[in-house]
Amino acid sequence: MLCFWPVIPRHRGAYRLAEVWLQVRKEDVYPGTHLTALWNLVRRRESLFSNANWYRFVHRHMPVRRFGELQIPAYAVATDLETGRVHVFGDTPEDYIIDGIMASTALPPLHPPWHVAGRRYIDGGAVADLPVRVAMDRGAQEIIALNLANTQTPGEQLRTLAGIVHQAIGALIVRHVTADLEYAQLQNVNVRTIQLRHQLSLPPWDFSHSAELIALGREITQAALQAEPFTVPSWKDRLTEHVVQASAPLLAAVQHMIGRRLVARQGGE
């Protein structure tokens, strides 16, 4: 559903996205019951749940079809299942937005990989949970990253297999995120990470608290931005920065040439 903001910029796009998300029900994402999941496992299907209902839901709410139709550039990060490499939908204007959403939300073993042009893709979080490098490679110089990964598992849940697996995955996520943030720092890119933490312990198929979580996310984000206001550089500042960056090689060449002439003159004397 990443397309609502680039199609309807500013507040209206965010509100429209919230309205759509509040319509999501369990059957849209996890159709059937636990017996359905068990049956799919016994039959050696690609996943525990079908993604057919999710595809129909997303397709029904799509305002545009291709990334090239968006008013603001947007991208969806997925993982190529065969190569394990990051794949970014939106680099090509002809990419279908539905492919980007279906691929980036294909979370094994819950949902099957999404097939595009003979390739299979899964959630980009497998290799880039907080894909700041993807943004930097596409020109981002200031990034606000909303980190939804809740890596803290209550101590009593660490006695169960599910709790231990959750904590292990969380540790891997922290490692990926930390590496990307350190890379951004080395490249002098300002990354502001807003941690969207909550105390609710919810199974992935429980959508009954969506309104509460959306309100909480807005509250946390608003407080973070008020504490440290986000300033957009003026066009004059951006122009000056580009001129300085573009002229740096020329200035270095001139300095080198002047230095050589000084050395040659001193040698002649």
PDB file of N, CA, C and O in Angstrom, residues 160-219:
ATOM      1  N   THR A 160       9.530 -20.768  25.561  1.00  0.00           N
ATOM      2  CA  THR A 160       8.829 -21.499  24.508  1.00  0.00           C
ATOM      3  C   THR A 160       9.645 -21.457  23.215  1.00  0.00           C
ATOM      4  O   THR A 160      10.482 -20.565  23.014  1.00  0.00           O
ATOM      5  N   LEU A 161       9.379 -22.424  22.332  1.00  0.00           N
ATOM      6  CA  LEU A 161      10.092 -22.480  21.059  1.00  0.00           C
ATOM      7  C   LEU A 161       9.824 -21.227  20.233  1.00  0.00           C
ATOM      8  O   LEU A 161      10.747 -20.631  19.661  1.00  0.00           O
ATOM      9  N   ALA A 162       8.554 -20.791  20.193  1.00  0.00           N
ATOM     10  CA  ALA A 162       8.206 -19.606  19.411  1.00  0.00           C
ATOM     11  C   ALA A 162       8.925 -18.370  19.943  1.00  0.00           C
ATOM     12  O   ALA A 162       9.423 -17.544  19.171  1.00  0.00           O
ATOM     13  N   GLY A 163       8.991 -18.233  21.274  1.00  0.00           N
ATOM     14  CA  GLY A 163       9.653 -17.085  21.861  1.00  0.00           C
ATOM     15  C   GLY A 163      11.141 -17.065  21.580  1.00  0.00           C
ATOM     16  O   GLY A 163      11.730 -16.015  21.301  1.00  0.00           O
ATOM     17  N   ILE A 164      11.770 -18.240  21.631  1.00  0.00           N
ATOM     18  CA  ILE A 164      13.206 -18.339  21.369  1.00  0.00           C
ATOM     19  C   ILE A 164      13.506 -18.006  19.916  1.00  0.00           C
ATOM     20  O   ILE A 164      14.462 -17.276  19.600  1.00  0.00           O
ATOM     21  N   VAL A 165      12.678 -18.533  18.996  1.00  0.00           N
ATOM     22  CA  VAL A 165      12.864 -18.240  17.568  1.00  0.00           C
ATOM     23  C   VAL A 165      12.686 -16.745  17.311  1.00  0.00           C
ATOM     24  O   VAL A 165      13.463 -16.128  16.570  1.00  0.00           O
ATOM     25  N   HIS A 166      11.670 -16.150  17.934  1.00  0.00           N
ATOM     26  CA  HIS A 166      11.418 -14.718  17.769  1.00  0.00           C
ATOM     27  C   HIS A 166      12.615 -13.900  18.233  1.00  0.00           C
ATOM     28  O   HIS A 166      13.040 -12.938  17.574  1.00  0.00           O
ATOM     29  N   GLN A 167      13.200 -14.278  19.354  1.00  0.00           N
ATOM     30  CA  GLN A 167      14.339 -13.542  19.886  1.00  0.00           C
ATOM     31  C   GLN A 167      15.563 -13.711  18.987  1.00  0.00           C
ATOM     32  O   GLN A 167      16.335 -12.766  18.783  1.00  0.00           O
ATOM     33  N   ALA A 168      15.754 -14.910  18.453  1.00  0.00           N
ATOM     34  CA  ALA A 168      16.895 -15.162  17.564  1.00  0.00           C
ATOM     35  C   ALA A 168      16.781 -14.333  16.290  1.00  0.00           C
ATOM     36  O   ALA A 168      17.758 -13.735  15.819  1.00  0.00           O
ATOM     37  N   ILE A 169      15.569 -14.286  15.719  1.00  0.00           N
ATOM     38  CA  ILE A 169      15.348 -13.473  14.523  1.00  0.00           C
ATOM     39  C   ILE A 169      15.561 -11.999  14.843  1.00  0.00           C
ATOM     40  O   ILE A 169      16.152 -11.252  14.060  1.00  0.00           O
ATOM     41  N   GLY A 170      15.087 -11.580  16.022  1.00  0.00           N
ATOM     42  CA  GLY A 170      15.271 -10.198  16.432  1.00  0.00           C
ATOM     43  C   GLY A 170      16.739  -9.813  16.535  1.00  0.00           C
ATOM     44  O   GLY A 170      17.131  -8.703  16.170  1.00  0.00           O
ATOM     45  N   ALA A 171      17.574 -10.743  17.021  1.00  0.00           N
ATOM     46  CA  ALA A 171      19.008 -10.475  17.124  1.00  0.00           C
ATOM     47  C   ALA A 171      19.630 -10.263  15.744  1.00  0.00           C
ATOM     48  O   ALA A 171      20.481  -9.385  15.555  1.00  0.00           O
ATOM     49  N   LEU A 172      19.187 -11.053  14.761  1.00  0.00           N
ATOM     50  CA  LEU A 172      19.681 -10.892  13.391  1.00  0.00           C
ATOM     51  C   LEU A 172      19.247  -9.549  12.806  1.00  0.00           C
ATOM     52  O   LEU A 172      20.003  -8.880  12.106  1.00  0.00           O
ATOM     53  N   ILE A 173      18.006  -9.160  13.108  1.00  0.00           N
ATOM     54  CA  ILE A 173      17.492  -7.887  12.610  1.00  0.00           C
ATOM     55  C   ILE A 173      18.322  -6.730  13.171  1.00  0.00           C
ATOM     56  O   ILE A 173      18.703  -5.803  12.448  1.00  0.00           O
ATOM     57  N   VAL A 174      18.607  -6.778  14.477  1.00  0.00           N
ATOM     58  CA  VAL A 174      19.413  -5.733  15.106  1.00  0.00           C
ATOM     59  C   VAL A 174      20.781  -5.637  14.441  1.00  0.00           C
ATOM     60  O   VAL A 174      21.306  -4.543  14.194  1.00  0.00           O
ATOM     61  N   ARG A 175      21.348  -6.786  14.110  1.00  0.00           N
ATOM     62  CA  ARG A 175      22.661  -6.790  13.465  1.00  0.00           C
ATOM     63  C   ARG A 175      22.599  -6.120  12.094  1.00  0.00           C
ATOM     64  O   ARG A 175      23.467  -5.312  11.750  1.00  0.00           O
ATOM     65  N   HIS A 176      21.573  -6.444  11.302  1.00  0.00           N
ATOM     66  CA  HIS A 176      21.424  -5.830   9.984  1.00  0.00           C
ATOM     67  C   HIS A 176      21.233  -4.322  10.105  1.00  0.00           C
ATOM     68  O   HIS A 176      21.858  -3.540   9.375  1.00  0.00           O
ATOM     69  N   VAL A 177      20.350  -3.921  11.001  1.00  0.00           N
ATOM     70  CA  VAL A 177      20.040  -2.498  11.168  1.00  0.00           C
ATOM     71  C   VAL A 177      21.279  -1.732  11.620  1.00  0.00           C
ATOM     72  O   VAL A 177      21.589  -0.657  11.092  1.00  0.00           O
ATOM     73  N   THR A 178      22.006  -2.284  12.583  1.00  0.00           N
ATOM     74  CA  THR A 178      23.207  -1.618  13.086  1.00  0.00           C
ATOM     75  C   THR A 178      24.248  -1.438  11.987  1.00  0.00           C
ATOM     76  O   THR A 178      24.863  -0.369  11.861  1.00  0.00           O
ATOM     77  N   ALA A 179      24.434  -2.467  11.158  1.00  0.00           N
ATOM     78  CA  ALA A 179      25.401  -2.388  10.068  1.00  0.00           C
ATOM     79  C   ALA A 179      25.015  -1.306   9.072  1.00  0.00           C
ATOM     80  O   ALA A 179      25.868  -0.536   8.598  1.00  0.00           O
ATOM     81  N   ASP A 180      23.723  -1.205   8.745  1.00  0.00           N
ATOM     82  CA  ASP A 180      23.277  -0.197   7.789  1.00  0.00           C
ATOM     83  C   ASP A 180      23.425   1.213   8.356  1.00  0.00           C
ATOM     84  O   ASP A 180      23.802   2.152   7.645  1.00  0.00           O
ATOM     85  N   LEU A 181      23.125   1.385   9.645  1.00  0.00           N
ATOM     86  CA  LEU A 181      23.265   2.705  10.268  1.00  0.00           C
ATOM     87  C   LEU A 181      24.730   3.127  10.342  1.00  0.00           C
ATOM     88  O   LEU A 181      25.057   4.304  10.131  1.00  0.00           O
ATOM     89  N   GLU A 182      25.622   2.185  10.617  1.00  0.00           N
ATOM     90  CA  GLU A 182      27.051   2.499  10.637  1.00  0.00           C
ATOM     91  C   GLU A 182      27.543   2.870   9.245  1.00  0.00           C
ATOM     92  O   GLU A 182      28.357   3.790   9.085  1.00  0.00           O
ATOM     93  N   TYR A 183      27.031   2.187   8.223  1.00  0.00           N
ATOM     94  CA  TYR A 183      27.405   2.514   6.847  1.00  0.00           C
ATOM     95  C   TYR A 183      26.957   3.925   6.488  1.00  0.00           C
ATOM     96  O   TYR A 183      27.698   4.690   5.864  1.00  0.00           O
ATOM     97  N   ALA A 184      25.740   4.290   6.889  1.00  0.00           N
ATOM     98  CA  ALA A 184      25.229   5.633   6.612  1.00  0.00           C
ATOM     99  C   ALA A 184      26.084   6.689   7.302  1.00  0.00           C
ATOM    100  O   ALA A 184      26.365   7.754   6.735  1.00  0.00           O
ATOM    101  N   GLN A 185      26.514   6.404   8.516  1.00  0.00           N
ATOM    102  CA  GLN A 185      27.340   7.355   9.253  1.00  0.00           C
ATOM    103  C   GLN A 185      28.672   7.573   8.549  1.00  0.00           C
ATOM    104  O   GLN A 185      29.172   8.703   8.473  1.00  0.00           O
ATOM    105  N   LEU A 186      29.250   6.495   8.017  1.00  0.00           N
ATOM    106  CA  LEU A 186      30.516   6.616   7.287  1.00  0.00           C
ATOM    107  C   LEU A 186      30.353   7.450   6.026  1.00  0.00           C
ATOM    108  O   LEU A 186      31.293   8.112   5.581  1.00  0.00           O
ATOM    109  N   GLN A 187      29.157   7.429   5.434  1.00  0.00           N
ATOM    110  CA  GLN A 187      28.891   8.185   4.213  1.00  0.00           C
ATOM    111  C   GLN A 187      28.363   9.591   4.496  1.00  0.00           C
ATOM    112  O   GLN A 187      27.961  10.302   3.577  1.00  0.00           O
ATOM    113  N   ASN A 188      28.372   9.977   5.782  1.00  0.00           N
ATOM    114  CA  ASN A 188      27.899  11.305   6.196  1.00  0.00           C
ATOM    115  C   ASN A 188      26.446  11.558   5.811  1.00  0.00           C
ATOM    116  O   ASN A 188      26.070  12.683   5.453  1.00  0.00           O
ATOM    117  N   VAL A 189      25.633  10.522   5.874  1.00  0.00           N
ATOM    118  CA  VAL A 189      24.200  10.649   5.620  1.00  0.00           C
ATOM    119  C   VAL A 189      23.482  10.656   6.965  1.00  0.00           C
ATOM    120  O   VAL A 189      23.707   9.780   7.800  1.00  0.00           O
ATOM    121  N   ASN A 190      22.648  11.654   7.158  1.00  0.00           N
ATOM    122  CA  ASN A 190      21.928  11.793   8.424  1.00  0.00           C
ATOM    123  C   ASN A 190      20.721  10.859   8.440  1.00  0.00           C
ATOM    124  O   ASN A 190      19.807  11.002   7.626  1.00  0.00           O
ATOM    125  N   VAL A 191      20.731   9.877   9.337  1.00  0.00           N
ATOM    126  CA  VAL A 191      19.620   8.939   9.474  1.00  0.00           C
ATOM    127  C   VAL A 191      19.009   9.105  10.860  1.00  0.00           C
ATOM    128  O   VAL A 191      19.684   8.923  11.871  1.00  0.00           O
ATOM    129  N   ARG A 192      17.750   9.451  10.885  1.00  0.00           N
ATOM    130  CA  ARG A 192      17.027   9.569  12.154  1.00  0.00           C
ATOM    131  C   ARG A 192      16.096   8.366  12.264  1.00  0.00           C
ATOM    132  O   ARG A 192      15.195   8.185  11.447  1.00  0.00           O
ATOM    133  N   THR A 193      16.343   7.563  13.276  1.00  0.00           N
ATOM    134  CA  THR A 193      15.557   6.349  13.471  1.00  0.00           C
ATOM    135  C   THR A 193      14.528   6.571  14.573  1.00  0.00           C
ATOM    136  O   THR A 193      14.879   6.943  15.699  1.00  0.00           O
ATOM    137  N   ILE A 194      13.268   6.353  14.228  1.00  0.00           N
ATOM    138  CA  ILE A 194      12.188   6.468  15.208  1.00  0.00           C
ATOM    139  C   ILE A 194      11.719   5.064  15.549  1.00  0.00           C
ATOM    140  O   ILE A 194      11.267   4.313  14.676  1.00  0.00           O
ATOM    141  N   GLN A 195      11.862   4.683  16.806  1.00  0.00           N
ATOM    142  CA  GLN A 195      11.516   3.337  17.245  1.00  0.00           C
ATOM    143  C   GLN A 195      10.017   3.263  17.559  1.00  0.00           C
ATOM    144  O   GLN A 195       9.552   3.886  18.509  1.00  0.00           O
ATOM    145  N   LEU A 196       9.285   2.518  16.775  1.00  0.00           N
ATOM    146  CA  LEU A 196       7.844   2.357  16.997  1.00  0.00           C
ATOM    147  C   LEU A 196       7.609   1.119  17.860  1.00  0.00           C
ATOM    148  O   LEU A 196       7.255   0.048  17.369  1.00  0.00           O
ATOM    149  N   ARG A 197       7.823   1.264  19.152  1.00  0.00           N
ATOM    150  CA  ARG A 197       7.690   0.159  20.089  1.00  0.00           C
ATOM    151  C   ARG A 197       6.298   0.141  20.712  1.00  0.00           C
ATOM    152  O   ARG A 197       5.664   1.178  20.879  1.00  0.00           O
ATOM    153  N   HIS A 198       5.818  -1.033  21.050  1.00  0.00           N
ATOM    154  CA  HIS A 198       4.550  -1.160  21.762  1.00  0.00           C
ATOM    155  C   HIS A 198       4.642  -2.337  22.735  1.00  0.00           C
ATOM    156  O   HIS A 198       5.504  -3.205  22.598  1.00  0.00           O
ATOM    157  N   GLN A 199       3.757  -2.347  23.703  1.00  0.00           N
ATOM    158  CA  GLN A 199       3.782  -3.363  24.743  1.00  0.00           C
ATOM    159  C   GLN A 199       2.802  -4.502  24.473  1.00  0.00           C
ATOM    160  O   GLN A 199       2.708  -5.440  25.262  1.00  0.00           O
ATOM    161  N   LEU A 200       2.067  -4.417  23.377  1.00  0.00           N
ATOM    162  CA  LEU A 200       1.086  -5.451  23.068  1.00  0.00           C
ATOM    163  C   LEU A 200       1.770  -6.696  22.526  1.00  0.00           C
ATOM    164  O   LEU A 200       2.657  -6.616  21.680  1.00  0.00           O
ATOM    165  N   SER A 201       1.358  -7.841  23.011  1.00  0.00           N
ATOM    166  CA  SER A 201       1.868  -9.112  22.509  1.00  0.00           C
ATOM    167  C   SER A 201       0.783  -9.732  21.633  1.00  0.00           C
ATOM    168  O   SER A 201      -0.143 -10.388  22.123  1.00  0.00           O
ATOM    169  N   LEU A 202       0.923  -9.508  20.316  1.00  0.00           N
ATOM    170  CA  LEU A 202      -0.142  -9.895  19.391  1.00  0.00           C
ATOM    171  C   LEU A 202       0.360 -10.916  18.380  1.00  0.00           C
ATOM    172  O   LEU A 202       1.478 -10.804  17.863  1.00  0.00           O
ATOM    173  N   PRO A 203      -0.452 -11.921  18.074  1.00  0.00           N
ATOM    174  CA  PRO A 203      -0.114 -12.824  16.971  1.00  0.00           C
ATOM    175  C   PRO A 203      -0.261 -12.077  15.650  1.00  0.00           C
ATOM    176  O   PRO A 203      -0.997 -11.079  15.562  1.00  0.00           O
ATOM    177  N   PRO A 204       0.433 -12.484  14.601  1.00  0.00           N
ATOM    178  CA  PRO A 204       0.400 -11.746  13.326  1.00  0.00           C
ATOM    179  C   PRO A 204      -0.979 -11.673  12.695  1.00  0.00           C
ATOM    180  O   PRO A 204      -1.231 -10.781  11.877  1.00  0.00           O
ATOM    181  N   TRP A 205      -1.895 -12.575  13.055  1.00  0.00           N
ATOM    182  CA  TRP A 205      -3.215 -12.591  12.425  1.00  0.00           C
ATOM    183  C   TRP A 205      -4.265 -11.794  13.212  1.00  0.00           C
ATOM    184  O   TRP A 205      -5.435 -11.803  12.869  1.00  0.00           O
ATOM    185  N   ASP A 206      -3.843 -11.099  14.255  1.00  0.00           N
ATOM    186  CA  ASP A 206      -4.778 -10.299  15.052  1.00  0.00           C
ATOM    187  C   ASP A 206      -4.755  -8.849  14.560  1.00  0.00           C
ATOM    188  O   ASP A 206      -3.803  -8.114  14.801  1.00  0.00           O
ATOM    189  N   PHE A 207      -5.811  -8.437  13.854  1.00  0.00           N
ATOM    190  CA  PHE A 207      -5.908  -7.078  13.327  1.00  0.00           C
ATOM    191  C   PHE A 207      -6.900  -6.234  14.122  1.00  0.00           C
ATOM    192  O   PHE A 207      -7.288  -5.155  13.681  1.00  0.00           O
ATOM    193  N   SER A 208      -7.300  -6.696  15.290  1.00  0.00           N
ATOM    194  CA  SER A 208      -8.305  -5.991  16.069  1.00  0.00           C
ATOM    195  C   SER A 208      -7.756  -4.734  16.745  1.00  0.00           C
ATOM    196  O   SER A 208      -8.528  -3.902  17.246  1.00  0.00           O
ATOM    197  N   HIS A 209      -6.431  -4.578  16.783  1.00  0.00           N
ATOM    198  CA  HIS A 209      -5.831  -3.409  17.437  1.00  0.00           C
ATOM    199  C   HIS A 209      -5.215  -2.445  16.418  1.00  0.00           C
ATOM    200  O   HIS A 209      -4.391  -1.605  16.794  1.00  0.00           O
ATOM    201  N   SER A 210      -5.605  -2.552  15.157  1.00  0.00           N
ATOM    202  CA  SER A 210      -4.990  -1.722  14.116  1.00  0.00           C
ATOM    203  C   SER A 210      -5.145  -0.236  14.400  1.00  0.00           C
ATOM    204  O   SER A 210      -4.181   0.532  14.298  1.00  0.00           O
ATOM    205  N   ALA A 211      -6.358   0.201  14.777  1.00  0.00           N
ATOM    206  CA  ALA A 211      -6.592   1.626  15.044  1.00  0.00           C
ATOM    207  C   ALA A 211      -5.721   2.103  16.201  1.00  0.00           C
ATOM    208  O   ALA A 211      -5.142   3.201  16.159  1.00  0.00           O
ATOM    209  N   GLU A 212      -5.614   1.275  17.234  1.00  0.00           N
ATOM    210  CA  GLU A 212      -4.804   1.630  18.404  1.00  0.00           C
ATOM    211  C   GLU A 212      -3.333   1.756  18.033  1.00  0.00           C
ATOM    212  O   GLU A 212      -2.639   2.699  18.459  1.00  0.00           O
ATOM    213  N   LEU A 213      -2.832   0.830  17.219  1.00  0.00           N
ATOM    214  CA  LEU A 213      -1.427   0.855  16.834  1.00  0.00           C
ATOM    215  C   LEU A 213      -1.121   2.026  15.899  1.00  0.00           C
ATOM    216  O   LEU A 213      -0.046   2.636  15.981  1.00  0.00           O
ATOM    217  N   ILE A 214      -2.051   2.352  14.994  1.00  0.00           N
ATOM    218  CA  ILE A 214      -1.850   3.496  14.106  1.00  0.00           C
ATOM    219  C   ILE A 214      -1.773   4.785  14.926  1.00  0.00           C
ATOM    220  O   ILE A 214      -0.905   5.638  14.696  1.00  0.00           O
ATOM    221  N   ALA A 215      -2.682   4.931  15.885  1.00  0.00           N
ATOM    222  CA  ALA A 215      -2.678   6.119  16.739  1.00  0.00           C
ATOM    223  C   ALA A 215      -1.387   6.204  17.552  1.00  0.00           C
ATOM    224  O   ALA A 215      -0.804   7.284  17.718  1.00  0.00           O
ATOM    225  N   LEU A 216      -0.926   5.047  18.068  1.00  0.00           N
ATOM    226  CA  LEU A 216       0.304   5.021  18.849  1.00  0.00           C
ATOM    227  C   LEU A 216       1.502   5.397  17.982  1.00  0.00           C
ATOM    228  O   LEU A 216       2.379   6.161  18.407  1.00  0.00           O
ATOM    229  N   GLY A 217       1.541   4.855  16.756  1.00  0.00           N
ATOM    230  CA  GLY A 217       2.630   5.179  15.842  1.00  0.00           C
ATOM    231  C   GLY A 217       2.682   6.659  15.518  1.00  0.00           C
ATOM    232  O   GLY A 217       3.759   7.271  15.470  1.00  0.00           O
ATOM    233  N   ARG A 218       1.514   7.254  15.300  1.00  0.00           N
ATOM    234  CA  ARG A 218       1.469   8.686  15.025  1.00  0.00           C
ATOM    235  C   ARG A 218       1.942   9.482  16.239  1.00  0.00           C
ATOM    236  O   ARG A 218       2.687  10.467  16.096  1.00  0.00           O
ATOM    237  N   GLU A 219       1.535   9.072  17.426  1.00  0.00           N
ATOM    238  CA  GLU A 219       1.924   9.781  18.650  1.00  0.00           C
ATOM    239  C   GLU A 219       3.431   9.744  18.851  1.00  0.00           C
ATOM    240  O   GLU A 219       4.064  10.763  19.168  1.00  0.00           O
TER     241      GLU A 219
END
